[in-house]
CSV table of C-alpha atoms in Angstrom, one decimal:
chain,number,residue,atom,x,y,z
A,1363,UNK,CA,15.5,-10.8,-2.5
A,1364,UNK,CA,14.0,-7.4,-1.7
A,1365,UNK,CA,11.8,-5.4,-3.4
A,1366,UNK,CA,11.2,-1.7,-3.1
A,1367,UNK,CA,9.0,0.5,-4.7
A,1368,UNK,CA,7.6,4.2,-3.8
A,1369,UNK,CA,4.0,5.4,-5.5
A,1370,UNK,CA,2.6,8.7,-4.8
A,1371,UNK,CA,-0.2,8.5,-1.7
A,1372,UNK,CA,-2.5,10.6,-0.3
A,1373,UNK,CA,-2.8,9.0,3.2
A,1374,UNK,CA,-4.0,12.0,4.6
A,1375,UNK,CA,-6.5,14.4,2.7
A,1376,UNK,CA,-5.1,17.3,0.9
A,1377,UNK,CA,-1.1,16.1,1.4
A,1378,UNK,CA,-0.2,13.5,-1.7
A,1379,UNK,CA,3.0,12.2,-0.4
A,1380,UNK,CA,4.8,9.2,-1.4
A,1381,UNK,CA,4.7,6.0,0.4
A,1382,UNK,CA,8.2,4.1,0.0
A,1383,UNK,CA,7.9,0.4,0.7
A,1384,UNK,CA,10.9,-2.4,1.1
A,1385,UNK,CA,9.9,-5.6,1.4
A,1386,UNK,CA,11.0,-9.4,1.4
A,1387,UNK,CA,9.9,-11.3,-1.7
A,1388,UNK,CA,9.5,-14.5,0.2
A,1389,UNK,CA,7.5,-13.6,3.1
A,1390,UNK,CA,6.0,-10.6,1.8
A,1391,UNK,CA,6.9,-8.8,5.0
A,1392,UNK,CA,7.4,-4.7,4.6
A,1393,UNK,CA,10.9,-4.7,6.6
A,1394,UNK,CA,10.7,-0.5,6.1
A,1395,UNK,CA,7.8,1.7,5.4
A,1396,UNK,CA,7.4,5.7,5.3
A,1397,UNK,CA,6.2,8.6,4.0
A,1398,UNK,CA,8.2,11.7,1.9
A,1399,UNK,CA,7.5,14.3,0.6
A,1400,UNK,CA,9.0,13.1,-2.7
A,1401,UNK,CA,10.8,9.8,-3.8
A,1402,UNK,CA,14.1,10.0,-4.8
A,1403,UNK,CA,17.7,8.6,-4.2
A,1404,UNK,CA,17.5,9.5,-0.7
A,1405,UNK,CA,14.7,7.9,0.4
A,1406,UNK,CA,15.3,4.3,-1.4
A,1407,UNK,CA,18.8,4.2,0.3
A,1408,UNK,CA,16.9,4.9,3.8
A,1409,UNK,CA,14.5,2.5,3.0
A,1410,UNK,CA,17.6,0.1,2.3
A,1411,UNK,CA,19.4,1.5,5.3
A,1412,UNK,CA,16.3,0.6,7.8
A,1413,UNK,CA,16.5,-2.8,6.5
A,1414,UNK,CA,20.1,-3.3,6.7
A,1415,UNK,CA,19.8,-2.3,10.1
A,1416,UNK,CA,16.9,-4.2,11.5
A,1417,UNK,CA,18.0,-7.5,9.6
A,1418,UNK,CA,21.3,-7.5,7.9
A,1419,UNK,CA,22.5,-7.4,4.9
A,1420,UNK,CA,21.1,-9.2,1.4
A,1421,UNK,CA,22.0,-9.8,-1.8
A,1422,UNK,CA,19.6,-8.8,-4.4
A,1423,UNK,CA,17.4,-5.6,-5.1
A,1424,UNK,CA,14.9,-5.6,-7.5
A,1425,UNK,CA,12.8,-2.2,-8.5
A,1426,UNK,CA,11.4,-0.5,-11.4
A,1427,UNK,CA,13.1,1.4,-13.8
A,1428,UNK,CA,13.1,4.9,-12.2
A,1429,UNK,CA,15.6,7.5,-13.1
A,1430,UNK,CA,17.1,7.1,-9.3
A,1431,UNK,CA,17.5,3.6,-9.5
A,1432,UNK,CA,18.8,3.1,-13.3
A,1433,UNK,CA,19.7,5.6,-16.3
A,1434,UNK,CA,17.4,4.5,-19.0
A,1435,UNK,CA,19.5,5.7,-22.6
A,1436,UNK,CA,15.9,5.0,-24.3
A,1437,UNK,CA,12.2,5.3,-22.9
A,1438,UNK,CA,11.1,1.9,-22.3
A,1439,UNK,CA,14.2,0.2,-23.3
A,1440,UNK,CA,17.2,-1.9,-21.5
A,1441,UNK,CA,19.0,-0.3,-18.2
A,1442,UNK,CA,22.2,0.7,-18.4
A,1443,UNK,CA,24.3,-1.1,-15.8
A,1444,UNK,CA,27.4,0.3,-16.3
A,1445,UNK,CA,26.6,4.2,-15.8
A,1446,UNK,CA,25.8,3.9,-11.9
A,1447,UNK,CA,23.8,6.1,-10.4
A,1448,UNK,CA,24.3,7.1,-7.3
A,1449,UNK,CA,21.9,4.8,-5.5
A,1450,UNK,CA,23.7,2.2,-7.8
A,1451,UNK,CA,27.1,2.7,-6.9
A,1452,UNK,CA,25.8,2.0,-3.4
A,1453,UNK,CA,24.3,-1.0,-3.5
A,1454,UNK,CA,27.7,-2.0,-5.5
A,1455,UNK,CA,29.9,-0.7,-2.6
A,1456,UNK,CA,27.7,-3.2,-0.5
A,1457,UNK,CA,28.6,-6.0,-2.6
A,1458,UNK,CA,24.1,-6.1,-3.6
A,1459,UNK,CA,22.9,-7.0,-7.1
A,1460,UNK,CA,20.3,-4.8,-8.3
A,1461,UNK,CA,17.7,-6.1,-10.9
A,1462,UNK,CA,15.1,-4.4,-12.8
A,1463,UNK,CA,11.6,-4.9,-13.7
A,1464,UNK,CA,10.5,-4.6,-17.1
A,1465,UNK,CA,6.5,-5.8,-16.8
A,1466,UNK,CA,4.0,-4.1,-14.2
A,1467,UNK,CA,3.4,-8.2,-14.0
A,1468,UNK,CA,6.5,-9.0,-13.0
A,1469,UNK,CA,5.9,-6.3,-9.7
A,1470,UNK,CA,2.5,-8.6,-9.2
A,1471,UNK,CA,2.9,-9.1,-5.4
A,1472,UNK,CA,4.3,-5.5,-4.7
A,1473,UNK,CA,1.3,-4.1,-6.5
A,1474,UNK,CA,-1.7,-5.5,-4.6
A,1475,UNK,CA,0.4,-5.0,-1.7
A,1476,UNK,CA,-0.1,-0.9,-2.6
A,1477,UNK,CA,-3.4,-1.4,-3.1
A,1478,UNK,CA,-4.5,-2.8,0.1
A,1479,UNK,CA,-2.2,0.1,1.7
A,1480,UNK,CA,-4.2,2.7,-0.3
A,1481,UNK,CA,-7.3,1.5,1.0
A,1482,UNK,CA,-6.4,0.9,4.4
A,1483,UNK,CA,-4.2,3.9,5.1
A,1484,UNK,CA,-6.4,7.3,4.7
A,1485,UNK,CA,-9.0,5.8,7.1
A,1486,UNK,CA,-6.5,4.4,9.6
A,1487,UNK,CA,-5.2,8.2,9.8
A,1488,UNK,CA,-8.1,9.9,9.6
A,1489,UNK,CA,-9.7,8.0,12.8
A,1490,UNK,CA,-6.2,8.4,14.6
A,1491,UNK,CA,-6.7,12.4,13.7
A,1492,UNK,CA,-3.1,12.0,11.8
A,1493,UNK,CA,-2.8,15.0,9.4
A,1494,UNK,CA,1.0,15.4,10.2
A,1495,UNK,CA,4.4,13.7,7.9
A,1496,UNK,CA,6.1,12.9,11.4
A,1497,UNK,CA,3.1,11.8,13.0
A,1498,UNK,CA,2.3,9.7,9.6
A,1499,UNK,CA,5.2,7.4,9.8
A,1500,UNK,CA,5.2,7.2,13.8
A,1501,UNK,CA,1.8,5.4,13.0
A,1502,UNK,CA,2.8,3.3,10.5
A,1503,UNK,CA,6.2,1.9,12.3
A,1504,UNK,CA,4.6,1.7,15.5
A,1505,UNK,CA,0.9,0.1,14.6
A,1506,UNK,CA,0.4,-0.4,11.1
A,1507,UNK,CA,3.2,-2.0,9.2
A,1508,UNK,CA,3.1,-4.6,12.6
A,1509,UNK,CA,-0.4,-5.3,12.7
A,1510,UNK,CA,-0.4,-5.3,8.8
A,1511,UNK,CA,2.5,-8.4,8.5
A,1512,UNK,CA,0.4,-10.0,11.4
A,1513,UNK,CA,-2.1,-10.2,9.1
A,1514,UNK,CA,-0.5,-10.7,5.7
A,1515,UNK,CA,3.0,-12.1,6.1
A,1516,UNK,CA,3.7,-15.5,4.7
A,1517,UNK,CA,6.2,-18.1,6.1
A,1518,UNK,CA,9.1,-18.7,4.3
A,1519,UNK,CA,9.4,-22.1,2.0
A,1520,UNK,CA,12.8,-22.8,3.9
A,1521,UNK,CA,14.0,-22.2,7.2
A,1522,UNK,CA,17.0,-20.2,8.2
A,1523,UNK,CA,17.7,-16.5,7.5
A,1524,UNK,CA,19.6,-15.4,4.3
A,1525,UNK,CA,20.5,-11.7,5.9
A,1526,UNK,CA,23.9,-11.6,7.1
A,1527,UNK,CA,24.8,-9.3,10.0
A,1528,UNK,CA,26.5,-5.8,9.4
A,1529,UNK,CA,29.8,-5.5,10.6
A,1530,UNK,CA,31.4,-3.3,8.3
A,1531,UNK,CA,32.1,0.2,8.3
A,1532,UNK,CA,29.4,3.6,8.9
A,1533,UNK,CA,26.5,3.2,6.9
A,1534,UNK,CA,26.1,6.5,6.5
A,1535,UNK,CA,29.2,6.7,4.5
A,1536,UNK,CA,28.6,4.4,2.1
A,1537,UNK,CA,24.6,4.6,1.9
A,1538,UNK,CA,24.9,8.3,0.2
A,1539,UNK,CA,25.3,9.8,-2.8
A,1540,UNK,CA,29.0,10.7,-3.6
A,1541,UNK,CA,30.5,13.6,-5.5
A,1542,UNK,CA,34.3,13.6,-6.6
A,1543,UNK,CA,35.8,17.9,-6.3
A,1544,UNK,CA,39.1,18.7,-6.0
A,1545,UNK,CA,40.0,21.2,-3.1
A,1546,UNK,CA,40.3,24.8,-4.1
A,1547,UNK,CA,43.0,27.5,-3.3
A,1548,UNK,CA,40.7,28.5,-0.2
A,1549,UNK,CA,41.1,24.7,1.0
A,1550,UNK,CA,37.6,24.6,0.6
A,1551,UNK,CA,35.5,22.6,-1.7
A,1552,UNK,CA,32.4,24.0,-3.8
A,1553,UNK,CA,29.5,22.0,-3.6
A,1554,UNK,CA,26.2,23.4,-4.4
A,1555,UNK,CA,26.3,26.6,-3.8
A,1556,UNK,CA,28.4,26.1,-0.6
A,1557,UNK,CA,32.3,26.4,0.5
A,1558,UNK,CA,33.2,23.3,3.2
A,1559,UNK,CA,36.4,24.5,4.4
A,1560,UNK,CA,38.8,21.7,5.3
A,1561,UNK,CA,39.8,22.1,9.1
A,1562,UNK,CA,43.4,22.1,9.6
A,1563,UNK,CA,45.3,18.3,10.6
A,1564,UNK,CA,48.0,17.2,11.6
A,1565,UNK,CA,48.5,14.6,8.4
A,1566,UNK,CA,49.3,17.0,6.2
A,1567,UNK,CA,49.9,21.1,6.1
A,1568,UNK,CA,47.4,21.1,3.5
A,1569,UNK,CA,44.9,19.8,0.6
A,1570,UNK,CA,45.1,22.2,-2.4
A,1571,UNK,CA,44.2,20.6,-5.4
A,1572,UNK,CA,43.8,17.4,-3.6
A,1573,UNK,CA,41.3,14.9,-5.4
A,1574,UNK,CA,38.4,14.3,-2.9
A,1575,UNK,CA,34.7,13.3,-2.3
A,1576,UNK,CA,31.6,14.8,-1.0
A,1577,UNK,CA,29.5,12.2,0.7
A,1578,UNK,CA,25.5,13.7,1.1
A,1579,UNK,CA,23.9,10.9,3.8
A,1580,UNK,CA,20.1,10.5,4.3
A,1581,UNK,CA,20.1,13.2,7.1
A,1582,UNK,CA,21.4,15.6,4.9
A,1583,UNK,CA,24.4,16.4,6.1
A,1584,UNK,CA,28.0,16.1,4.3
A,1585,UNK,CA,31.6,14.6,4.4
A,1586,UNK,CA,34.9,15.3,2.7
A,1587,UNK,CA,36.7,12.6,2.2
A,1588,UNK,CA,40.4,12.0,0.9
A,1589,UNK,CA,41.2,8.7,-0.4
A,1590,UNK,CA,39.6,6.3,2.9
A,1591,UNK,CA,40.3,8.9,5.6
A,1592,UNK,CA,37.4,11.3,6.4
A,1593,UNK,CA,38.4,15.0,6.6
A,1594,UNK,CA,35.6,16.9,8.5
A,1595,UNK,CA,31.8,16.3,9.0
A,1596,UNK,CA,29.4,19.0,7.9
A,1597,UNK,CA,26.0,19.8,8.6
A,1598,UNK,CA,23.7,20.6,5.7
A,1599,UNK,CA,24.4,24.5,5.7
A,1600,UNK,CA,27.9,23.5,5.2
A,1601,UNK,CA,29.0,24.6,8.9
A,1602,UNK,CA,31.8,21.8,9.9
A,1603,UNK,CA,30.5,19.7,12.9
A,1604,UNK,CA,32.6,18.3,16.0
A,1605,UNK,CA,34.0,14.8,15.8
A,1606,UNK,CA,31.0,12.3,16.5
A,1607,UNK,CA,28.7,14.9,16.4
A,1608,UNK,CA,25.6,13.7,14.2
A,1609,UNK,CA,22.1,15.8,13.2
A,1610,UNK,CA,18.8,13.8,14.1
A,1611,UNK,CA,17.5,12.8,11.1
């Protein structure tokens, strides 16, 4: 099972980002770890993605409550588990079972694991001079999270690995929040403020008033896509990019 969780942090003085942690309930090992500049959808699916990526794919999720993870009908009450939210109907298209917490005891191991990292992390970046978001999360892939599961990762009770290798299609087309539009008389599509015009193809002359989605990855940048076939690549202005063509992210 993995856990995630994201608390607000100020690892560097004067700059109270928020630390995003995913991490393996049986070894207590942070598989992913970064700063941004505010938790929301996008960051718990790249903190899923990096995990995914680095050791496979899992079958349970467990968080808190938050508004990205689960729509709450009443404070403090039940989830709702059939009104997805995006970063829900994610982790169903991957086939992962997401539960929720309902006791800060229940998040026990997760929460003296934030605790060590608050007190460990300002001083860590203050002697390494670190006063920079990029230069943050360098540190803690490259030196901290390693020499932290040096020191605090547990073996697991039984051998064998329970991730299963990724061999299905883009992640970034299915780790991403999704947004049904129909295409306009323009053959463009409105989306936030934006018009992503629909290159010409040869499948068909054209898409007016075709049902379709907008896919919004991690990196920000978008898809139109009609039924399973993708129509165009955009970058997050809304300018369509080349074919294989992809933003650093």
């Amino acid at each position: 099972m993995i856990h995630q969780d994201g608390r607000t942090h100020e690892g560097v003085a004067g700059q109270p980002w928020d630390l995003i942690v995913t991490m393996d309930d049986a070894t207590q090992e942070p598989y992913s770890m970064f700063f941004v500049e505010e938790e929301g959808t996008m960051s718990s699916l790249r903190g899923v993605r990096e995990v995914i990526e680095s050791r496979g794919l899992f079958s349970t999720f467990y968080s808190d409550r938050g508004s990205h993870y689960w729509p709450t009908p009443e404070a403090g009450g039940k989830v709702d588990k059939q009104n997805l939210t995006p970063f829900g109907q994610a982790m169903k298209r991957l086939g992962i079972e997401m539960i929720a917490a309902y006791s800060p005891e229940a998040r026990g191991r997760l929460e003296r694991r934030f605790r060590t990292h608050q007190d460990r992390l300002p001083r860590e970046l203050a002697l390494a001079g670190i006063t920079d978001l990029a230069d943050a999360n360098r540190y803690l892939t490259e030196v901290y999270r390693p020499a932290f599961n040096a020191e605090f990762m547990q073996p697991a009770m039984e051998e064998g690995s329970a991730f299963v290798g990724w061999i299905g299609g883009a992640l970034d087309d299915i780790l991403c929040e999704r947004f049904e539009r129909t295409v306009g008389n323009d053959h463009c599509v409105s989306f936030e403020g934006m018009k992503l015009q629909i290159p010409a193809d040869r499948h068909r002359c054209h898409y007016v008033k075709a049902k379709g989605a907008v896919l919004r990855r991690t990196d920000h940048t978008l898809a139109i896509l009609h039924g399973p076939r993708k129509l165009a690549d955009y970058d997050e202005t809304g300018k369509v990019m080349p074919p294989n063509l992809k933003v650093a992210a």
